mmCIF file of C-alpha atoms in Angstrom:
data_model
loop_
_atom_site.group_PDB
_atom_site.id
_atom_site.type_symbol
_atom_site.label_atom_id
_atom_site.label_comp_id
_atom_site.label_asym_id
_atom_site.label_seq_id
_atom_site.Cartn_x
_atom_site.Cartn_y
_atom_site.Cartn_z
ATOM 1 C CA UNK A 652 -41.110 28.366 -66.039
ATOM 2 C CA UNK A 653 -39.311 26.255 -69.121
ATOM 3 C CA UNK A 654 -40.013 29.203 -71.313
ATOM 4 C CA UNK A 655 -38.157 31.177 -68.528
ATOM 5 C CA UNK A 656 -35.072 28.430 -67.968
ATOM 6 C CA UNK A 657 -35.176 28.702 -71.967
ATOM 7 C CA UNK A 658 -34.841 32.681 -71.991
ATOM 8 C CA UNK A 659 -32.003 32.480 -69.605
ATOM 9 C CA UNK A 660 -30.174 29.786 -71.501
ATOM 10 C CA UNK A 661 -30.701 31.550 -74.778
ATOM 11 C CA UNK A 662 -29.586 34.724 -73.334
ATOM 12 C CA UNK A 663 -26.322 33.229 -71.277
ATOM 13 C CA UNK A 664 -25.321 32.454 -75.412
ATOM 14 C CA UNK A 665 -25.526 35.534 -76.433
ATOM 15 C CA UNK A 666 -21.805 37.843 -76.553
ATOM 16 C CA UNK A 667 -21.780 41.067 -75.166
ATOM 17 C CA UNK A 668 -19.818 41.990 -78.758
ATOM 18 C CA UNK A 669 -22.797 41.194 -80.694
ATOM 19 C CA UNK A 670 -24.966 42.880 -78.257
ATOM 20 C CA UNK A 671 -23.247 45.991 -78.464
ATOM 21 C CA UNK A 672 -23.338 45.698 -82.759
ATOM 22 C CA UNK A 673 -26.878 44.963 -82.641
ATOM 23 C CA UNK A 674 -27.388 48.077 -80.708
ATOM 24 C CA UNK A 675 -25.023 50.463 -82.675
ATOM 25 C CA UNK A 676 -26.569 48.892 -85.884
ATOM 26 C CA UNK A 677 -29.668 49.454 -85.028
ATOM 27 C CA UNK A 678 -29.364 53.283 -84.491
ATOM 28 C CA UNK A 679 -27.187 53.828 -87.319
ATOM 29 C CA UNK A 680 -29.824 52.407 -89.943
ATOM 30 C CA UNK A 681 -32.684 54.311 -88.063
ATOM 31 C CA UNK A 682 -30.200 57.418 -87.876
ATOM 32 C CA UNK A 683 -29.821 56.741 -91.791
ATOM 33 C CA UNK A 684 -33.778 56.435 -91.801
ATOM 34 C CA UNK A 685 -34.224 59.860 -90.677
ATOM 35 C CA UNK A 686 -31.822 61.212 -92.889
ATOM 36 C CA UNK A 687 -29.466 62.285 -89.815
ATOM 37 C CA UNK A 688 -25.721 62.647 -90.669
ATOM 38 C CA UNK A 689 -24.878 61.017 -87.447
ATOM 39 C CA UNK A 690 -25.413 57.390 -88.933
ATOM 40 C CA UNK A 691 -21.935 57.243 -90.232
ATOM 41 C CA UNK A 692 -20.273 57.567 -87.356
ATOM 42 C CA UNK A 693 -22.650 55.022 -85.433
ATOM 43 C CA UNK A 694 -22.578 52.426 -88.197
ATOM 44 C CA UNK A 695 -18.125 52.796 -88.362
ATOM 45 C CA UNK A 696 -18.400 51.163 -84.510
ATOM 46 C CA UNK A 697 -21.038 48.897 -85.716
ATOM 47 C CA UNK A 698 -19.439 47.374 -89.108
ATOM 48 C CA UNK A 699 -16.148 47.095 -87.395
ATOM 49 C CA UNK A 700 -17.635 44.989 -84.413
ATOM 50 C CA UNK A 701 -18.938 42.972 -87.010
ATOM 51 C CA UNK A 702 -15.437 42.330 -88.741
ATOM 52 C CA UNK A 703 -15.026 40.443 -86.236
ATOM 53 C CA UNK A 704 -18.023 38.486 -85.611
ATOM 54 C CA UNK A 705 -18.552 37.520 -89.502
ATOM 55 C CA UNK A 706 -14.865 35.677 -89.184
ATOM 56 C CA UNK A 707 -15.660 33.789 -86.256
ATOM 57 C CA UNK A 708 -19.032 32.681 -88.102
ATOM 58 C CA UNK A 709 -17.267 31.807 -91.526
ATOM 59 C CA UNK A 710 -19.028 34.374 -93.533
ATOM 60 C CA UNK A 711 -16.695 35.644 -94.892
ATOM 61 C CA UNK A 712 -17.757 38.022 -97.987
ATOM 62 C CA UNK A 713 -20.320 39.230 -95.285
ATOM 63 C CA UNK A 714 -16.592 39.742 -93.532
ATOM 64 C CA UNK A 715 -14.874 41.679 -96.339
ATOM 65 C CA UNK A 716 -17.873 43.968 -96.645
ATOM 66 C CA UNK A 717 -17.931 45.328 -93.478
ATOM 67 C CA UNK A 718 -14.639 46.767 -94.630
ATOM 68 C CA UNK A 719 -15.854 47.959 -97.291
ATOM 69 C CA UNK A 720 -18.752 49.508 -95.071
ATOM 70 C CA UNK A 721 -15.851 51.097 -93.154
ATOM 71 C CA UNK A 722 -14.657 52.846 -96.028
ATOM 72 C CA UNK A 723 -17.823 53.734 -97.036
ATOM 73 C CA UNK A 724 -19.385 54.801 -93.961
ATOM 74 C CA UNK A 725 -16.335 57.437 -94.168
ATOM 75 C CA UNK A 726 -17.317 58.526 -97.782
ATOM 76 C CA UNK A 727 -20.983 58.563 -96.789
ATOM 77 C CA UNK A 728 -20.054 61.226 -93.675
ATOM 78 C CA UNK A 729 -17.963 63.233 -96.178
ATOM 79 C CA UNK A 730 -20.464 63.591 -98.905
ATOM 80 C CA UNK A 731 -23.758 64.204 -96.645
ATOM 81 C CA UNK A 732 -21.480 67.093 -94.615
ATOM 82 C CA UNK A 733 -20.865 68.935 -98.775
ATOM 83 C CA UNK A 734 -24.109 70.452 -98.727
ATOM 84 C CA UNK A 735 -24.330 74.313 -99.905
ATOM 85 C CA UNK A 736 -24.835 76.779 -97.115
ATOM 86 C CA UNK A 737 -28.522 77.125 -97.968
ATOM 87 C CA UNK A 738 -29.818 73.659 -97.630
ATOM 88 C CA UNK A 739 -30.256 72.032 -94.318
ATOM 89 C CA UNK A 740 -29.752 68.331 -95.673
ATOM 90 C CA UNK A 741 -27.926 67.010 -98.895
ATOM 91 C CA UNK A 742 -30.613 66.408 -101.046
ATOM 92 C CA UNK A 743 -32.392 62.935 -101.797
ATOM 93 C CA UNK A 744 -32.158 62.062 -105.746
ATOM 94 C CA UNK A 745 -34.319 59.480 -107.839
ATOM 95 C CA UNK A 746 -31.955 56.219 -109.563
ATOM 96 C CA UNK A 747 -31.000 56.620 -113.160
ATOM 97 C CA UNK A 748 -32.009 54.186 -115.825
ATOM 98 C CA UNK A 749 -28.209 54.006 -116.310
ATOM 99 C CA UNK A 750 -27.531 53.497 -112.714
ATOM 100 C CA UNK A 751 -30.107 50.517 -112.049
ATOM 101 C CA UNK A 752 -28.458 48.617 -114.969
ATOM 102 C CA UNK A 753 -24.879 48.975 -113.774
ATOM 103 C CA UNK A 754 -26.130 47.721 -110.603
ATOM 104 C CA UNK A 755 -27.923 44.643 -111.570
ATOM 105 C CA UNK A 756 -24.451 43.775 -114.334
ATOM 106 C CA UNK A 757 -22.538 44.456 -110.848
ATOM 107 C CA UNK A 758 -24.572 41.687 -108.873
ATOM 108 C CA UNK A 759 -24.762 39.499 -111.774
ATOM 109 C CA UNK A 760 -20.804 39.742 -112.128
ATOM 110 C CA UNK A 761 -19.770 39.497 -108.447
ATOM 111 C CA UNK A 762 -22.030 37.184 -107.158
ATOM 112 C CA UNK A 763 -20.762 34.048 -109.181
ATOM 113 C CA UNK A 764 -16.618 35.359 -109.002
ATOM 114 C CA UNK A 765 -16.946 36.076 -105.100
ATOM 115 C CA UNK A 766 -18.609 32.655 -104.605
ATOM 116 C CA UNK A 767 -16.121 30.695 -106.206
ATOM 117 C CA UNK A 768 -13.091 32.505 -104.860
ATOM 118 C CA UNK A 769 -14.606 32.069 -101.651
ATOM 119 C CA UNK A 770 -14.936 27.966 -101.989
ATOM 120 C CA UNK A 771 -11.520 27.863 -103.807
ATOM 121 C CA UNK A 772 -9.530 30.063 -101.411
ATOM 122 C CA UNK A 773 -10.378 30.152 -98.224
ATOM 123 C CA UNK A 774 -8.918 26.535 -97.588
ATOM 124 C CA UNK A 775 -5.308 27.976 -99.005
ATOM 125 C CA UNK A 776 -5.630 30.360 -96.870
ATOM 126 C CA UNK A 777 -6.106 28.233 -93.771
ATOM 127 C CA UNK A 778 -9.920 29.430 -93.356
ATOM 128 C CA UNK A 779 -12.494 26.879 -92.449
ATOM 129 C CA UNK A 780 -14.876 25.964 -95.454
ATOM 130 C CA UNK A 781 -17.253 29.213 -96.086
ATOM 131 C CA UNK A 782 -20.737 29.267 -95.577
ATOM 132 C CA UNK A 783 -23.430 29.429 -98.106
ATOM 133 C CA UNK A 784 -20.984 31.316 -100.354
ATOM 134 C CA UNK A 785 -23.281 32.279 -103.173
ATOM 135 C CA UNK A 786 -26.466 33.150 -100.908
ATOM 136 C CA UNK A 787 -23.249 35.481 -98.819
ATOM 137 C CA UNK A 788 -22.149 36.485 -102.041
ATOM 138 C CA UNK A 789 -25.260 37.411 -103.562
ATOM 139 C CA UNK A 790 -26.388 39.643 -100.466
ATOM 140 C CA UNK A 791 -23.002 40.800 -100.421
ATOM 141 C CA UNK A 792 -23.188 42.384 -104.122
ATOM 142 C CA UNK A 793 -26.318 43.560 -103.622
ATOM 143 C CA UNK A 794 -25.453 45.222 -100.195
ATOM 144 C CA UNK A 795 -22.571 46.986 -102.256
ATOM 145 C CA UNK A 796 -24.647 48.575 -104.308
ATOM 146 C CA UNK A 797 -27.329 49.535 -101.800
ATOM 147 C CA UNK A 798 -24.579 51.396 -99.392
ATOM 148 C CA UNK A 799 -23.014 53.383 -102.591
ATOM 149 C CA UNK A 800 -27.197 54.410 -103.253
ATOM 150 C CA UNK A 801 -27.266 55.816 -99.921
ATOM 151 C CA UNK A 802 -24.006 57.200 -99.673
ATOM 152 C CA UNK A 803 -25.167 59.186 -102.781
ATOM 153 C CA UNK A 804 -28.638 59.758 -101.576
ATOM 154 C CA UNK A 805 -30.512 57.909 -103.682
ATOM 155 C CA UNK A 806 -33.679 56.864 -103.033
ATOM 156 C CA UNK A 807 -34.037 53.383 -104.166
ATOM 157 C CA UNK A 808 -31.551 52.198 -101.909
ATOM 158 C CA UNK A 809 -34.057 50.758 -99.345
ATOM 159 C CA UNK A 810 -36.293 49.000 -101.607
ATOM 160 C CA UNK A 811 -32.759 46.734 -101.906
ATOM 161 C CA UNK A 812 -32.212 46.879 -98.482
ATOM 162 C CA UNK A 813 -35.306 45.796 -97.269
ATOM 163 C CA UNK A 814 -34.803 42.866 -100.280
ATOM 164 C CA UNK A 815 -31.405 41.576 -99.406
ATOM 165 C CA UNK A 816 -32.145 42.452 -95.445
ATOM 166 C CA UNK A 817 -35.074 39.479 -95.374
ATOM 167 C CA UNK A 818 -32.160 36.929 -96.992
ATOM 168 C CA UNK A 819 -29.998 37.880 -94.251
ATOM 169 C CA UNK A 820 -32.761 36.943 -91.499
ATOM 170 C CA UNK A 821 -32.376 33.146 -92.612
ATOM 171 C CA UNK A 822 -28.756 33.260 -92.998
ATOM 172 C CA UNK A 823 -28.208 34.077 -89.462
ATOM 173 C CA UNK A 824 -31.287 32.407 -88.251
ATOM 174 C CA UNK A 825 -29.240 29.142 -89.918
ATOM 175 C CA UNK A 826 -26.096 30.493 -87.817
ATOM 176 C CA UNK A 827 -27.388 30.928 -84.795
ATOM 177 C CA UNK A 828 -26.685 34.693 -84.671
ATOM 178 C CA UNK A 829 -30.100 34.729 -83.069
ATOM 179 C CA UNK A 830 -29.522 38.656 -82.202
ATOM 180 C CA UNK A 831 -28.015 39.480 -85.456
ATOM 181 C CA UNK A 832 -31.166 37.959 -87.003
ATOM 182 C CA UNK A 833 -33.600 39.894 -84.966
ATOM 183 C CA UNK A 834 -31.354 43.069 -85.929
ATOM 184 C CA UNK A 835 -31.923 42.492 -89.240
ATOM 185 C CA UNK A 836 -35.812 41.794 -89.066
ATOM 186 C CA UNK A 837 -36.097 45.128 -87.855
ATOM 187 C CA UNK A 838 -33.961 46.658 -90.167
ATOM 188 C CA UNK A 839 -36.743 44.931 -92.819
ATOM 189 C CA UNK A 840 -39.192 47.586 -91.229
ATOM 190 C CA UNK A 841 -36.476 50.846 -90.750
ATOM 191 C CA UNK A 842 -35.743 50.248 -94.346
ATOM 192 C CA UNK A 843 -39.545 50.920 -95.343
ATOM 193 C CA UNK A 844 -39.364 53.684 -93.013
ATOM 194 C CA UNK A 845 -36.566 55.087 -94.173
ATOM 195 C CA UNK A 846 -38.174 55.409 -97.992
ATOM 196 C CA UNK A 847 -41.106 56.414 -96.479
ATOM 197 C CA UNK A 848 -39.524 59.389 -95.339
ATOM 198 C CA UNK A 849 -36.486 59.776 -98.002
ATOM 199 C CA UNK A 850 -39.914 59.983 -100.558
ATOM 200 C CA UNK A 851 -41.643 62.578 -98.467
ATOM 201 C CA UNK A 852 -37.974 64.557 -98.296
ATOM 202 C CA UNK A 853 -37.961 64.403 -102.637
ATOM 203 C CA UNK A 854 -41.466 65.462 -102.750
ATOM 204 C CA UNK A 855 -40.919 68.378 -100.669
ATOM 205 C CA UNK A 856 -37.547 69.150 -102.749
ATOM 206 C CA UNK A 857 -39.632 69.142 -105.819
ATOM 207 C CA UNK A 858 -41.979 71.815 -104.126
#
């Protein structure tokens, strides 16, 4: 029965505005998995829900890129519709050498300059203090990176995913965005599906 009374209590906590951006997050990424163009729509309902929850937890580069998941949740639905008349999906493409080391330079260059502008400004700006802002910027660059992969179609974009998706799990574990977390556990185990399958889609390409 305590296990129960502790259910209920948990679940009394929970907001029905996270509920509904676990659930449109959810599909989106498995949407994404199975290389269906109707992710980006999904996931523009589910990053802008999270706008809002992100501010009212302090995370606040985890904030700023769900705007910059809006805008490229839009690019991503563009792109995947320009596919020639003869193919039935956009096709998947392998990284460059070129490509991997812009991205890690990108992380390595954000990371450090989004963590300190978050300490410095966000009390100017009247924000309480942010929250582990190097582990939020960090996952933040990285996340950058990964949605610009997968907006393009590249494969590799889930191995950092399902990297920067298990950092994410603690984060919200530590603030208390218990559903949030559990989204994000799961999306540890779309992700792998989603190469899965993206590498099945390639090899068939190269047929």
């Amino acid at each position: 029965m305590q296990i129960i009374h502790a259910l209920q209590d948990w679940w009394q906590h929970q907001t029905w505005l996270e509920i509904i951006g676990v659930i449109t997050g959810l599909l989106c990424v498995y949407l994404a998995a199975r290389n269906n163009i109707w992710n980006w729509p999904v996931a523009i309902v589910s990053v802008g829900i999270y706008i809002f929850i992100f501010m009212d937890a302090r995370l606040y580069a985890d904030m700023g890129l769900q705007v910059y998941f809006l805008v490229m949740n839009i690019y991503g639905w563009y792109f995947w519709s320009r596919k020639p008349a003869v193919e039935v999906k956009t096709p998947v493409v392998m990284i460059t050498s070129q490509q991997a080391i812009l991205s890690v330079l990108v992380i390595a260059v954000i990371t450090p300059v989004l963590g300190f502008l978050l300490i410095k400004f966000a009390p100017i700006l009247h924000y309480t203090p942010a929250s582990y802002p190097y582990i939020d910027s960090f996952c933040t660059a990285c996340s950058v990176v990964a949605q610009v992969f997968m907006a393009r179609k590249v494969l590799q974009n889930w191995l950092i995913w399902i990297f920067v998706d298990t950092i994410y799990v603690g984060v919200y574990i530590f603030k208390h965005l218990d559903l949030t977390a559990g989204m994000y556990a799961i999306y540890v185990g779309i992700a792998l599906m989603g190469y899965i399958d993206w590498k099945k889609d390639y090899r068939k390409q190269l047929a």
